[in-house]
Short mmCIF file of C-alpha atoms in Angstrom, two decimals:
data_model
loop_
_atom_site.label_atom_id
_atom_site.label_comp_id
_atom_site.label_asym_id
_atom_site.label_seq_id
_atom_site.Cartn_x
_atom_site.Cartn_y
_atom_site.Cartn_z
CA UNK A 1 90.83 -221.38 278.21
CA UNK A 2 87.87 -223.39 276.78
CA UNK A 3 87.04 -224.56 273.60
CA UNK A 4 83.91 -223.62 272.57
CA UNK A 5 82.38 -226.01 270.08
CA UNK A 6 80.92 -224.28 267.08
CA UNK A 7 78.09 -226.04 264.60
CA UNK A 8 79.04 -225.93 260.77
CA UNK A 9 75.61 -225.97 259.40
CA UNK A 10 74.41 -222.69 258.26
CA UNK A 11 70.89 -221.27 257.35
CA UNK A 12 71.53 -219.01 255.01
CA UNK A 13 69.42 -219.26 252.11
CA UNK A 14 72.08 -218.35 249.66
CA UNK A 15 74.85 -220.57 251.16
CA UNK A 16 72.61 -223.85 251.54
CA UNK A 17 71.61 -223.16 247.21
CA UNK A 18 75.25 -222.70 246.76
CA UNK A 19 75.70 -225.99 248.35
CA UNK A 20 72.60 -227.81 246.30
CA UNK A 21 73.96 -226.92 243.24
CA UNK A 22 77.49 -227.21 243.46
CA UNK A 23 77.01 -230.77 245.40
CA UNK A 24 79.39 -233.85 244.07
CA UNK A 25 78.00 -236.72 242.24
CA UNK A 26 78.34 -238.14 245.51
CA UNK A 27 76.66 -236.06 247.49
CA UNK A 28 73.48 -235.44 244.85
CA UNK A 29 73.04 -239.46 245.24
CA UNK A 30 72.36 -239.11 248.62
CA UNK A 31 70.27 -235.81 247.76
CA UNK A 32 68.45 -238.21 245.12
CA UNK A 33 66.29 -240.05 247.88
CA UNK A 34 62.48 -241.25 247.11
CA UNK A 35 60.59 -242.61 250.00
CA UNK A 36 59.50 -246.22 249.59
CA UNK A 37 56.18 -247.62 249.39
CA UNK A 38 53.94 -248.65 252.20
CA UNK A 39 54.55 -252.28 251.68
CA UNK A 40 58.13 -251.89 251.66
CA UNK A 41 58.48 -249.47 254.73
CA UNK A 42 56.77 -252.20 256.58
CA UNK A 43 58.98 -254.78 254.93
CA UNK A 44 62.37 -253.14 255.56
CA UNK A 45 61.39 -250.69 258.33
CA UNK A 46 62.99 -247.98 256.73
CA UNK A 47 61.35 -244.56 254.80
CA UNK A 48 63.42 -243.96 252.01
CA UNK A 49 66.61 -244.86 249.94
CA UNK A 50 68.40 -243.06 246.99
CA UNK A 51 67.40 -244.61 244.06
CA UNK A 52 69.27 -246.15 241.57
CA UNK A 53 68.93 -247.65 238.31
CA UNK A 54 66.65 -250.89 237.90
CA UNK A 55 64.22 -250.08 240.61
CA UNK A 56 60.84 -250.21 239.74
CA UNK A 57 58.98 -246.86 240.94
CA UNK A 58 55.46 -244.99 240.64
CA UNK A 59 54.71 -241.53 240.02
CA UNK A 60 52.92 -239.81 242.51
CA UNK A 61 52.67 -235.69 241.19
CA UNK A 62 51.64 -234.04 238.26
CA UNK A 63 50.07 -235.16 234.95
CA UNK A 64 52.02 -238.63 234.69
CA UNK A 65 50.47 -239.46 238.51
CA UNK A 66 50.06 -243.30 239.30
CA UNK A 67 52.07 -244.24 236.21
CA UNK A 68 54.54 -247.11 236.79
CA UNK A 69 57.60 -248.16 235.45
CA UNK A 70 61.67 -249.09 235.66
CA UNK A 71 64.24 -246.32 236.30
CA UNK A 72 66.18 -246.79 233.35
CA UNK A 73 68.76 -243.79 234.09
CA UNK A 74 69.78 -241.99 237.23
CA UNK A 75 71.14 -238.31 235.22
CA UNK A 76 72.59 -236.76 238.84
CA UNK A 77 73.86 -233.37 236.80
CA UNK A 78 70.24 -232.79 235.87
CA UNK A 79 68.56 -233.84 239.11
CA UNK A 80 66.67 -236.03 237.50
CA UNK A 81 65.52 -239.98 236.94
CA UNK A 82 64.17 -241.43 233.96
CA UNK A 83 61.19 -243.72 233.80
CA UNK A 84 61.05 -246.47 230.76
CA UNK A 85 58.04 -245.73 228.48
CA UNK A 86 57.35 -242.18 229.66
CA UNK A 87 58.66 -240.16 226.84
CA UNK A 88 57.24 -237.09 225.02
CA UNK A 89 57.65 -235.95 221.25
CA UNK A 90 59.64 -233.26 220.61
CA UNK A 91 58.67 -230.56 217.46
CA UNK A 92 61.25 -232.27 215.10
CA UNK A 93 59.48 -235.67 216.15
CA UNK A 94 62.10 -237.04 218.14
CA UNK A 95 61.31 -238.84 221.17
CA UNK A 96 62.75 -238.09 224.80
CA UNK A 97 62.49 -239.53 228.15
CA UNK A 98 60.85 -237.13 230.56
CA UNK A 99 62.74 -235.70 233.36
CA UNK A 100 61.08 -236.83 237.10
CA UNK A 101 62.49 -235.51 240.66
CA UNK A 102 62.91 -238.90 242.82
CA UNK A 103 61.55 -236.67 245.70
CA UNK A 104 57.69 -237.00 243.18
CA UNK A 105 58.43 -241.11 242.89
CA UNK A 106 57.70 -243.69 245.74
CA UNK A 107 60.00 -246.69 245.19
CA UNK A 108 57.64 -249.65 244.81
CA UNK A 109 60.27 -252.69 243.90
CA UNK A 110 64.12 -252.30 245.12
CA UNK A 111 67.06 -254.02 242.58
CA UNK A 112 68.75 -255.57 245.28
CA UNK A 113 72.51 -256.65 245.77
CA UNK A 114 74.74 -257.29 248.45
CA UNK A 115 75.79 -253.38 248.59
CA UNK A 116 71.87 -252.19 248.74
CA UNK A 117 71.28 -255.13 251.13
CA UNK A 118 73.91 -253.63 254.04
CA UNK A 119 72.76 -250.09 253.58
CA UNK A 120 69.52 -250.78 253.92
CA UNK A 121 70.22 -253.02 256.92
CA UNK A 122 72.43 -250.26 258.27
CA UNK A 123 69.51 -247.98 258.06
CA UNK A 124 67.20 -250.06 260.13
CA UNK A 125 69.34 -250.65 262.74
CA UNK A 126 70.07 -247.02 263.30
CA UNK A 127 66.25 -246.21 263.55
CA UNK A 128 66.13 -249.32 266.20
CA UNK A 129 68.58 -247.40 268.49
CA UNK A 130 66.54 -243.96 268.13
CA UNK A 131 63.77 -245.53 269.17
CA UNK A 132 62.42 -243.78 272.07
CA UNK A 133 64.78 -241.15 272.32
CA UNK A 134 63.89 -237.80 273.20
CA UNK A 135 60.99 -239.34 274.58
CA UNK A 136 59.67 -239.48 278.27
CA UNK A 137 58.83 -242.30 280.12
CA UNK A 138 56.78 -242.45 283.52
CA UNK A 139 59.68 -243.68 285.08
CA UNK A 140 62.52 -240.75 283.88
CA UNK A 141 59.86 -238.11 284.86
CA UNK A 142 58.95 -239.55 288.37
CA UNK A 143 62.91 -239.17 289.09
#
Protein backbone atom coordinates (compact mmCIF):
# COMPACT_ATOMS: atom_id res chain seq x y z
CA UNK A 1 0.00 0.00 0.00
CA UNK A 2 1.63 3.40 -0.79
CA UNK A 3 1.14 6.66 0.38
CA UNK A 4 0.60 8.94 -2.12
CA UNK A 5 1.64 12.44 -1.18
CA UNK A 6 -0.97 15.02 -1.98
CA UNK A 7 -0.13 19.07 -2.37
CA UNK A 8 -2.43 21.40 -0.17
CA UNK A 9 -2.27 24.41 -2.31
CA UNK A 10 -5.26 24.95 -4.38
CA UNK A 11 -6.03 27.22 -7.46
CA UNK A 12 -9.25 27.93 -7.13
CA UNK A 13 -10.03 31.41 -7.52
CA UNK A 14 -12.70 31.47 -4.92
CA UNK A 15 -10.78 29.43 -2.26
CA UNK A 16 -7.36 31.45 -2.58
CA UNK A 17 -9.92 35.09 -1.99
CA UNK A 18 -11.42 33.21 0.81
CA UNK A 19 -8.01 32.76 2.12
CA UNK A 20 -6.83 36.66 1.38
CA UNK A 21 -9.47 37.92 3.22
CA UNK A 22 -9.99 35.82 6.03
CA UNK A 23 -5.95 35.72 6.61
CA UNK A 24 -4.69 36.33 10.49
CA UNK A 25 -2.96 39.40 11.51
CA UNK A 26 -0.18 37.16 11.17
CA UNK A 27 -0.44 35.98 8.08
CA UNK A 28 -1.54 39.61 6.32
CA UNK A 29 2.06 40.81 7.77
CA UNK A 30 3.69 38.53 5.74
CA UNK A 31 1.05 39.35 2.85
CA UNK A 32 2.09 43.14 3.62
CA UNK A 33 5.57 42.86 1.73
CA UNK A 34 7.08 45.99 -0.37
CA UNK A 35 10.15 45.30 -2.32
CA UNK A 36 13.17 47.35 -1.27
CA UNK A 37 15.03 49.84 -3.12
CA UNK A 38 17.87 49.31 -5.48
CA UNK A 39 20.43 50.48 -3.04
CA UNK A 40 19.22 48.33 -0.42
CA UNK A 41 18.75 45.04 -2.53
CA UNK A 42 22.36 45.47 -3.27
CA UNK A 43 23.07 46.25 0.35
CA UNK A 44 21.23 43.32 1.97
CA UNK A 45 20.91 41.02 -1.07
CA UNK A 46 17.46 40.48 -0.50
CA UNK A 47 14.06 41.83 -2.67
CA UNK A 48 11.62 42.57 -0.25
CA UNK A 49 10.50 42.59 3.50
CA UNK A 50 7.05 43.25 5.19
CA UNK A 51 7.05 46.53 6.31
CA UNK A 52 6.56 47.82 9.49
CA UNK A 53 6.18 50.96 11.23
CA UNK A 54 9.18 53.58 11.17
CA UNK A 55 10.52 52.67 7.81
CA UNK A 56 11.00 55.30 5.57
CA UNK A 57 9.33 54.42 2.03
CA UNK A 58 8.51 56.08 -1.51
CA UNK A 59 5.54 55.91 -3.52
CA UNK A 60 5.85 54.51 -6.73
CA UNK A 61 1.86 54.38 -8.40
CA UNK A 62 -0.77 56.68 -8.85
CA UNK A 63 -1.18 60.44 -8.24
CA UNK A 64 1.05 60.60 -4.93
CA UNK A 65 4.09 58.84 -7.25
CA UNK A 66 7.75 59.66 -6.03
CA UNK A 67 6.42 61.16 -2.78
CA UNK A 68 8.47 60.19 0.31
CA UNK A 69 7.89 59.78 3.73
CA UNK A 70 7.76 57.58 7.28
CA UNK A 71 5.20 54.76 7.71
CA UNK A 72 3.58 56.04 10.62
CA UNK A 73 0.87 53.07 10.89
CA UNK A 74 0.77 49.54 9.59
CA UNK A 75 -3.62 49.15 9.66
CA UNK A 76 -3.36 45.09 8.63
CA UNK A 77 -7.51 44.87 8.79
CA UNK A 78 -7.58 47.46 6.04
CA UNK A 79 -4.62 46.29 3.96
CA UNK A 80 -3.21 49.27 4.16
CA UNK A 81 0.02 51.58 5.40
CA UNK A 82 0.00 55.06 6.22
CA UNK A 83 2.52 57.60 5.06
CA UNK A 84 3.22 60.84 7.46
CA UNK A 85 2.17 64.06 5.65
CA UNK A 86 0.04 62.47 2.93
CA UNK A 87 -3.39 63.23 4.09
CA UNK A 88 -6.51 64.47 2.21
CA UNK A 89 -9.49 66.74 3.46
CA UNK A 90 -12.52 65.26 3.97
CA UNK A 91 -16.13 67.38 3.15
CA UNK A 92 -16.58 68.22 6.92
CA UNK A 93 -12.82 69.48 6.77
CA UNK A 94 -11.31 66.90 8.69
CA UNK A 95 -8.07 65.61 7.75
CA UNK A 96 -7.15 61.79 7.09
CA UNK A 97 -4.17 59.85 6.26
CA UNK A 98 -4.48 58.21 2.88
CA UNK A 99 -4.66 54.56 2.56
CA UNK A 100 -1.39 53.02 0.34
CA UNK A 101 -0.97 49.11 -0.59
CA UNK A 102 2.83 48.27 0.52
CA UNK A 103 2.83 46.18 -2.75
CA UNK A 104 2.73 50.40 -4.63
CA UNK A 105 5.77 51.47 -1.94
CA UNK A 106 9.54 50.53 -2.39
CA UNK A 107 11.15 50.56 1.07
CA UNK A 108 13.95 53.11 0.81
CA UNK A 109 15.33 53.23 4.69
CA UNK A 110 14.70 49.99 7.04
CA UNK A 111 14.07 50.77 11.16
CA UNK A 112 16.32 48.23 12.17
CA UNK A 113 16.54 46.04 15.45
CA UNK A 114 17.92 42.92 16.44
CA UNK A 115 14.52 41.01 15.32
CA UNK A 116 14.60 42.77 11.62
CA UNK A 117 18.38 42.20 11.64
CA UNK A 118 18.02 38.02 11.83
CA UNK A 119 15.16 37.94 9.40
CA UNK A 120 16.69 39.74 7.06
CA UNK A 121 19.92 37.77 7.51
CA UNK A 122 17.81 34.61 7.38
CA UNK A 123 16.55 35.74 4.08
CA UNK A 124 19.90 36.13 2.46
CA UNK A 125 21.21 33.11 3.40
CA UNK A 126 18.35 31.14 2.00
CA UNK A 127 18.75 32.89 -1.49
CA UNK A 128 22.70 31.92 -1.12
CA UNK A 129 21.71 28.17 -1.03
CA UNK A 130 19.22 28.55 -4.14
CA UNK A 131 21.72 29.83 -5.96
CA UNK A 132 22.12 27.86 -9.00
CA UNK A 133 19.52 25.50 -8.53
CA UNK A 134 17.45 24.31 -11.18
CA UNK A 135 20.13 25.40 -13.25
CA UNK A 136 22.48 23.39 -15.67
CA UNK A 137 25.96 23.35 -15.70
CA UNK A 138 28.35 21.99 -18.56
CA UNK A 139 29.45 19.52 -16.31
CA UNK A 140 25.74 17.90 -15.03
CA UNK A 141 24.74 17.86 -18.77
CA UNK A 142 27.96 16.16 -20.18
CA UNK A 143 27.05 13.24 -17.54
Amino acid sequence: KSSMKFSTVTSSRRKARKAHFSATSVDRRKLMTAPLSKELRTKHKIRSLPVRKDDEVRITRGSNKDRQGKVIAVYRKKWVIHIERIQRDKANGATVSVGFHPSKVEITKLKIDKDRKAIIARKAASKETEKGKGKHTEASISA
